[in-house]
JSON list of C-alpha atoms in Angstrom, two decimals:
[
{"chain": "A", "resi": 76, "resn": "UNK", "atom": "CA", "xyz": [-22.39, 18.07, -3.55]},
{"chain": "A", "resi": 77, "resn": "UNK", "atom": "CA", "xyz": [-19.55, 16.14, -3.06]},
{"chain": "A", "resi": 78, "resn": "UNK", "atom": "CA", "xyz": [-20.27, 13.74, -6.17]},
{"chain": "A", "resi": 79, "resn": "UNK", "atom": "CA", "xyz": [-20.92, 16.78, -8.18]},
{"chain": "A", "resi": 80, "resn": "UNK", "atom": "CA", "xyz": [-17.42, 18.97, -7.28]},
{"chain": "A", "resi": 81, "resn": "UNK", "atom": "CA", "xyz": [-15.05, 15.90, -7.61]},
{"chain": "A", "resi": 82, "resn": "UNK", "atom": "CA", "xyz": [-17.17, 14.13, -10.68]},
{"chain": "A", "resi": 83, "resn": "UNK", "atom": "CA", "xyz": [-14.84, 17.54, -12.51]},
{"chain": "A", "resi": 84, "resn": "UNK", "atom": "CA", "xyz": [-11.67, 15.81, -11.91]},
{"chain": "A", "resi": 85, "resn": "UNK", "atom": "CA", "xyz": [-12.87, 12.26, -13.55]},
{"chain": "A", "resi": 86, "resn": "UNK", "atom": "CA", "xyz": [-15.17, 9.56, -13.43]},
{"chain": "A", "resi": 87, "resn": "UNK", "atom": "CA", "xyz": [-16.39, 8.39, -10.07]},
{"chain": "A", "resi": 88, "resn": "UNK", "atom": "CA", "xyz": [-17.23, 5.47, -8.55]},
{"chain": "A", "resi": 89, "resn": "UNK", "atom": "CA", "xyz": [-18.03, 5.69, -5.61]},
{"chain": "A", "resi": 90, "resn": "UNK", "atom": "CA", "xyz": [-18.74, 8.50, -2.77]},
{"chain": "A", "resi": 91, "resn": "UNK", "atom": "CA", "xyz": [-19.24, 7.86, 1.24]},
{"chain": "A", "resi": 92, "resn": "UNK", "atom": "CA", "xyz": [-20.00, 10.23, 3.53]},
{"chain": "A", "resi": 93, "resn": "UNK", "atom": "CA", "xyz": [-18.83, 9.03, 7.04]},
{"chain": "A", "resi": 94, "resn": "UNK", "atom": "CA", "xyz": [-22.11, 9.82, 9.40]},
{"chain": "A", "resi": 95, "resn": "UNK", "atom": "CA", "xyz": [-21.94, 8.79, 13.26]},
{"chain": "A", "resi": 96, "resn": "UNK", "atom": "CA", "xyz": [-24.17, 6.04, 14.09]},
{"chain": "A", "resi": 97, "resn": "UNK", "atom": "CA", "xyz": [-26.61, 7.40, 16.49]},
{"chain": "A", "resi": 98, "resn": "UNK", "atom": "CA", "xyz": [-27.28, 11.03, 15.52]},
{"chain": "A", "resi": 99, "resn": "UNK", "atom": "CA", "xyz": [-26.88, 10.31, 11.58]},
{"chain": "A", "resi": 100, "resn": "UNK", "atom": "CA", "xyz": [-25.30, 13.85, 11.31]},
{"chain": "A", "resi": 101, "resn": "UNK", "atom": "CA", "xyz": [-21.85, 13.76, 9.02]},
{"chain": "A", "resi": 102, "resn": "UNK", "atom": "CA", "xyz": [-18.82, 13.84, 10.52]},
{"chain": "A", "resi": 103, "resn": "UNK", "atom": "CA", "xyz": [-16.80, 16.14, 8.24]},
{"chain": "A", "resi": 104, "resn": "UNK", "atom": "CA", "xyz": [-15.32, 13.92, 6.15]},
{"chain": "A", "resi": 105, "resn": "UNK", "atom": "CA", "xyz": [-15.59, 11.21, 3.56]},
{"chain": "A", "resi": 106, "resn": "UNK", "atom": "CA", "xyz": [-13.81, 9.55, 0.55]},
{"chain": "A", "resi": 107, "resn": "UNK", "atom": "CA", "xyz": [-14.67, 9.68, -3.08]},
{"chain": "A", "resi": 108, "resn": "UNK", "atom": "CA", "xyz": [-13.38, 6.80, -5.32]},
{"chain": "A", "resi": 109, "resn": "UNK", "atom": "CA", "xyz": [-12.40, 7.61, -8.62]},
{"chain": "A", "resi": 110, "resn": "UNK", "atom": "CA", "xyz": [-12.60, 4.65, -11.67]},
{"chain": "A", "resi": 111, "resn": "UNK", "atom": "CA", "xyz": [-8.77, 6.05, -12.72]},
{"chain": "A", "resi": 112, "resn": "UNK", "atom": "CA", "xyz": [-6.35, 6.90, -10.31]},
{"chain": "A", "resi": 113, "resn": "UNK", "atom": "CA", "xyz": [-4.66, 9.77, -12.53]},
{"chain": "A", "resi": 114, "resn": "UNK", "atom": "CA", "xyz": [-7.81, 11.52, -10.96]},
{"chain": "A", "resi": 115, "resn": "UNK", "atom": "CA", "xyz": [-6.80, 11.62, -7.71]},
{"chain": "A", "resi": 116, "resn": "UNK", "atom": "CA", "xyz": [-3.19, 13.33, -8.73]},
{"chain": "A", "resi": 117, "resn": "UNK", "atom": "CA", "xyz": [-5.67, 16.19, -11.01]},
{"chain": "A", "resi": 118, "resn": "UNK", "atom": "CA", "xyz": [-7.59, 17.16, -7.29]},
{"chain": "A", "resi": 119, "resn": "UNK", "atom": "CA", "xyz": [-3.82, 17.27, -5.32]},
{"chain": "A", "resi": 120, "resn": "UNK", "atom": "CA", "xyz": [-2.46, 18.98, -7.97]},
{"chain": "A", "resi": 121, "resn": "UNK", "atom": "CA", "xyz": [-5.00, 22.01, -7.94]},
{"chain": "A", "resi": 122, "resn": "UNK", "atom": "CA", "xyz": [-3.88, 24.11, -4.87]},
{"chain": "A", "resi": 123, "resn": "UNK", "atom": "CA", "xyz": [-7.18, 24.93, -2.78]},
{"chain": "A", "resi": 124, "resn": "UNK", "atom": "CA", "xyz": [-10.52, 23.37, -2.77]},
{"chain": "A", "resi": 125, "resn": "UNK", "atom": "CA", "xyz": [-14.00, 24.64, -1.68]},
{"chain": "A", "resi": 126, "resn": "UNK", "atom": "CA", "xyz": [-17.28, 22.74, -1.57]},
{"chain": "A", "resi": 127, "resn": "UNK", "atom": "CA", "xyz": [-20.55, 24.09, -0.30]},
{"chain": "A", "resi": 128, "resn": "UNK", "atom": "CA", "xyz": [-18.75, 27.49, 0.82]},
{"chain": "A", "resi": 129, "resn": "UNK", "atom": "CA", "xyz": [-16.05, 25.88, 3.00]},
{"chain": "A", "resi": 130, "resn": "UNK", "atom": "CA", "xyz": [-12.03, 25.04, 2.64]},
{"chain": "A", "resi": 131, "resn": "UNK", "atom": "CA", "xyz": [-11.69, 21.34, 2.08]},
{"chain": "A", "resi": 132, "resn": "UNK", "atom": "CA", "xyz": [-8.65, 19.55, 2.39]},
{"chain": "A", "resi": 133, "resn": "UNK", "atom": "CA", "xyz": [-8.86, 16.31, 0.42]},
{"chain": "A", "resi": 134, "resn": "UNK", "atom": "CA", "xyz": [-5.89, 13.74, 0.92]},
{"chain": "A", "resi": 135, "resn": "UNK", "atom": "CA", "xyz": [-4.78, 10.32, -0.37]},
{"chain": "A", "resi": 136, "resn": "UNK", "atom": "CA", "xyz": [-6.82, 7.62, 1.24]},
{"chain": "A", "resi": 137, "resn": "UNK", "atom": "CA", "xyz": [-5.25, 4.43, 2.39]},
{"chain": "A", "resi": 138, "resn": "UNK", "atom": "CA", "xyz": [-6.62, 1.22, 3.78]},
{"chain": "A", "resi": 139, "resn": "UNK", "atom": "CA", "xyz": [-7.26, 1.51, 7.76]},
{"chain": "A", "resi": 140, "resn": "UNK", "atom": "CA", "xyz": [-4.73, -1.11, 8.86]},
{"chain": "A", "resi": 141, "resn": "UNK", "atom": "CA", "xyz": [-2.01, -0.94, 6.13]},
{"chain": "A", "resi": 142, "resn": "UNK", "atom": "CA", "xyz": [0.90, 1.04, 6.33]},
{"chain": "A", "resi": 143, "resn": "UNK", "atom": "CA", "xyz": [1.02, 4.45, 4.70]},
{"chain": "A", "resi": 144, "resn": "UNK", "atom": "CA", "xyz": [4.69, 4.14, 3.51]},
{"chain": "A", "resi": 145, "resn": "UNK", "atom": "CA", "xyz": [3.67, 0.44, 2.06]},
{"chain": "A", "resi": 146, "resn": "UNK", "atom": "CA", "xyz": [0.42, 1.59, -0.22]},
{"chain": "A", "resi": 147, "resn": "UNK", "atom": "CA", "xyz": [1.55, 4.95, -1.60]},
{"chain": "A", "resi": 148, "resn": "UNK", "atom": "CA", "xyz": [2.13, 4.34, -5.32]},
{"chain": "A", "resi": 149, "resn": "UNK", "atom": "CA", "xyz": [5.38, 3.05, -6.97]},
{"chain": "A", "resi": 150, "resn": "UNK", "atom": "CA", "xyz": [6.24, 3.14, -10.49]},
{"chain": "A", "resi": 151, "resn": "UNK", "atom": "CA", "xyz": [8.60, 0.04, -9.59]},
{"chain": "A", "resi": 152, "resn": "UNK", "atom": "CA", "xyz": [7.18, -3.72, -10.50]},
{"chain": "A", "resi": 153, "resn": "UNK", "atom": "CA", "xyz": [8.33, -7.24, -9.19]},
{"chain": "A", "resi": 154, "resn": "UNK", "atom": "CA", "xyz": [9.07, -9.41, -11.63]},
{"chain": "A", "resi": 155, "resn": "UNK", "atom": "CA", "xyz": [9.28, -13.29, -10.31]},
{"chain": "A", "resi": 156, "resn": "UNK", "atom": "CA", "xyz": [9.23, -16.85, -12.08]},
{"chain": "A", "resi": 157, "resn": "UNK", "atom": "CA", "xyz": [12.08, -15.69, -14.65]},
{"chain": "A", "resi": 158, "resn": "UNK", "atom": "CA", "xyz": [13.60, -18.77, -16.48]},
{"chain": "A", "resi": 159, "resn": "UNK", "atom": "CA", "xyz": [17.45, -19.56, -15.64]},
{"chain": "A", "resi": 160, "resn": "UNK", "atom": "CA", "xyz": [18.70, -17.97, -19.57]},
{"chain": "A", "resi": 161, "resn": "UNK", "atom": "CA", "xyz": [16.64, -14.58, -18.88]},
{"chain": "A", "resi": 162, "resn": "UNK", "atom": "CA", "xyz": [19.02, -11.73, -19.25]},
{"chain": "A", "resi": 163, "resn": "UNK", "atom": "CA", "xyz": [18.51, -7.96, -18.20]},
{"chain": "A", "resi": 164, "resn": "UNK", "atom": "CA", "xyz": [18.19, -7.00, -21.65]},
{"chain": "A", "resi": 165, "resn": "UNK", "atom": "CA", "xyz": [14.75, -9.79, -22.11]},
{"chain": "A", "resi": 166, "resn": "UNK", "atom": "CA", "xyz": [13.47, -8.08, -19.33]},
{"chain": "A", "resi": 167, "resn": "UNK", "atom": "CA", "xyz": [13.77, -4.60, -20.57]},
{"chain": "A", "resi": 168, "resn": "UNK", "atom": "CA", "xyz": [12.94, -5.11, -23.93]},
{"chain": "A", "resi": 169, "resn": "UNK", "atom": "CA", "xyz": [9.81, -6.86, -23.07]},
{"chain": "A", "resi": 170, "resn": "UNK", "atom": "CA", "xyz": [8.75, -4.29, -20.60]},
{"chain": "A", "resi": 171, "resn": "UNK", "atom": "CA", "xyz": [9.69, -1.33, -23.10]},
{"chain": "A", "resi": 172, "resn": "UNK", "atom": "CA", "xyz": [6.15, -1.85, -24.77]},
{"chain": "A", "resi": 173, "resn": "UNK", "atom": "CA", "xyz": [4.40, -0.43, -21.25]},
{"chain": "A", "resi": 174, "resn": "UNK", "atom": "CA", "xyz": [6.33, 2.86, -21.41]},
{"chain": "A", "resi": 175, "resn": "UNK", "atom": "CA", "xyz": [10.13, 3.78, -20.72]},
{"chain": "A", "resi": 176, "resn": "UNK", "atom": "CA", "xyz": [11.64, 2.18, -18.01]},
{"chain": "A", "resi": 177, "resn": "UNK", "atom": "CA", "xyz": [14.26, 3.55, -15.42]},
{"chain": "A", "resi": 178, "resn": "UNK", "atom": "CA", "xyz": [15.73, 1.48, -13.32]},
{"chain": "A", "resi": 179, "resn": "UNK", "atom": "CA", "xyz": [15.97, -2.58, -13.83]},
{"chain": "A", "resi": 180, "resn": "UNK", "atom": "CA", "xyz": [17.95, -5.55, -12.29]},
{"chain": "A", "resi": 181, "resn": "UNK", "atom": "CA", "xyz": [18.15, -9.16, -11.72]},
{"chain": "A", "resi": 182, "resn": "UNK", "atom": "CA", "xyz": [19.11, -10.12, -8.62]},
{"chain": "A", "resi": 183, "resn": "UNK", "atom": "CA", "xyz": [21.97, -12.75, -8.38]},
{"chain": "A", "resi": 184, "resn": "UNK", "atom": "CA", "xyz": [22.82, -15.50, -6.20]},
{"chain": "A", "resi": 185, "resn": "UNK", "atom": "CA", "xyz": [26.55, -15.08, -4.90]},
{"chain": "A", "resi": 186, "resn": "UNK", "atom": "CA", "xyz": [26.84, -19.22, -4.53]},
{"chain": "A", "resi": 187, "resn": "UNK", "atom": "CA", "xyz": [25.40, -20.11, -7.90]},
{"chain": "A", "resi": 188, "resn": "UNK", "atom": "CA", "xyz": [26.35, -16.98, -9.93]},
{"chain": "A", "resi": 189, "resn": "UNK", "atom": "CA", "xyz": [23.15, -16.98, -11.28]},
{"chain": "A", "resi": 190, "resn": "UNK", "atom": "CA", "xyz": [19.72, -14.86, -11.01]},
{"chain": "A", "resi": 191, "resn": "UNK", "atom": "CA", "xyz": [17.06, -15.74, -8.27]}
]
């Protein structure tokens, strides 16, 4: 049932129901992995959920040990390896193709005066 309500929001790949190990009963919760994330925004941005006659809560899922603050996603990219002449205006005008960009800098080495 879970496969079924969520498989509305977008392609799935994957579902896991969390069990515990010696009675095999579920645990009341699980995670459902979609194949695009856009997905995931579609099921937070509908208000309430119900499956099988009960208020569900479904959240973003991150990896056990990681940080929340350090996985949640960012519409900012690092850019490294740039050659000495690249200017600010190379890297926005070859990053333009992807989709409009906001925000962009090179940072600059105050002894050399010159991007690192």
């Amino acid at each position: 049932s879970l496969r079924e309500y969520f498989s509305k929001f977008g392609e799935i790949t994957e579902v896991m129901v969390m069990k515990d190990p010696t009675t095999r009963r579920s645990r009341g919760f699980g995670f459902v992995t979609f194949a695009d994330p856009s997905s995931v925004d579609k099921v937070l941005a509908q208000g309430s959920h119900e499956l099988d006659g009960k208020k569900i809560d479904p959240k973003v899922a991150f990896p056990r040990r990681a940080h929340p603050k350090m996985v949640t996603r960012t519409k900012k990219i690092f850019v490294g390896g740039l050659s000495a002449p690249t200017t600010l205006e190379d890297v926005k005008n070859y990053f333009e193709q992807f989709g409009p960009i906001e925000d962009a800098m090179l940072m600059f080495d105050k002894q050399t005066n010159r991007h690192r």
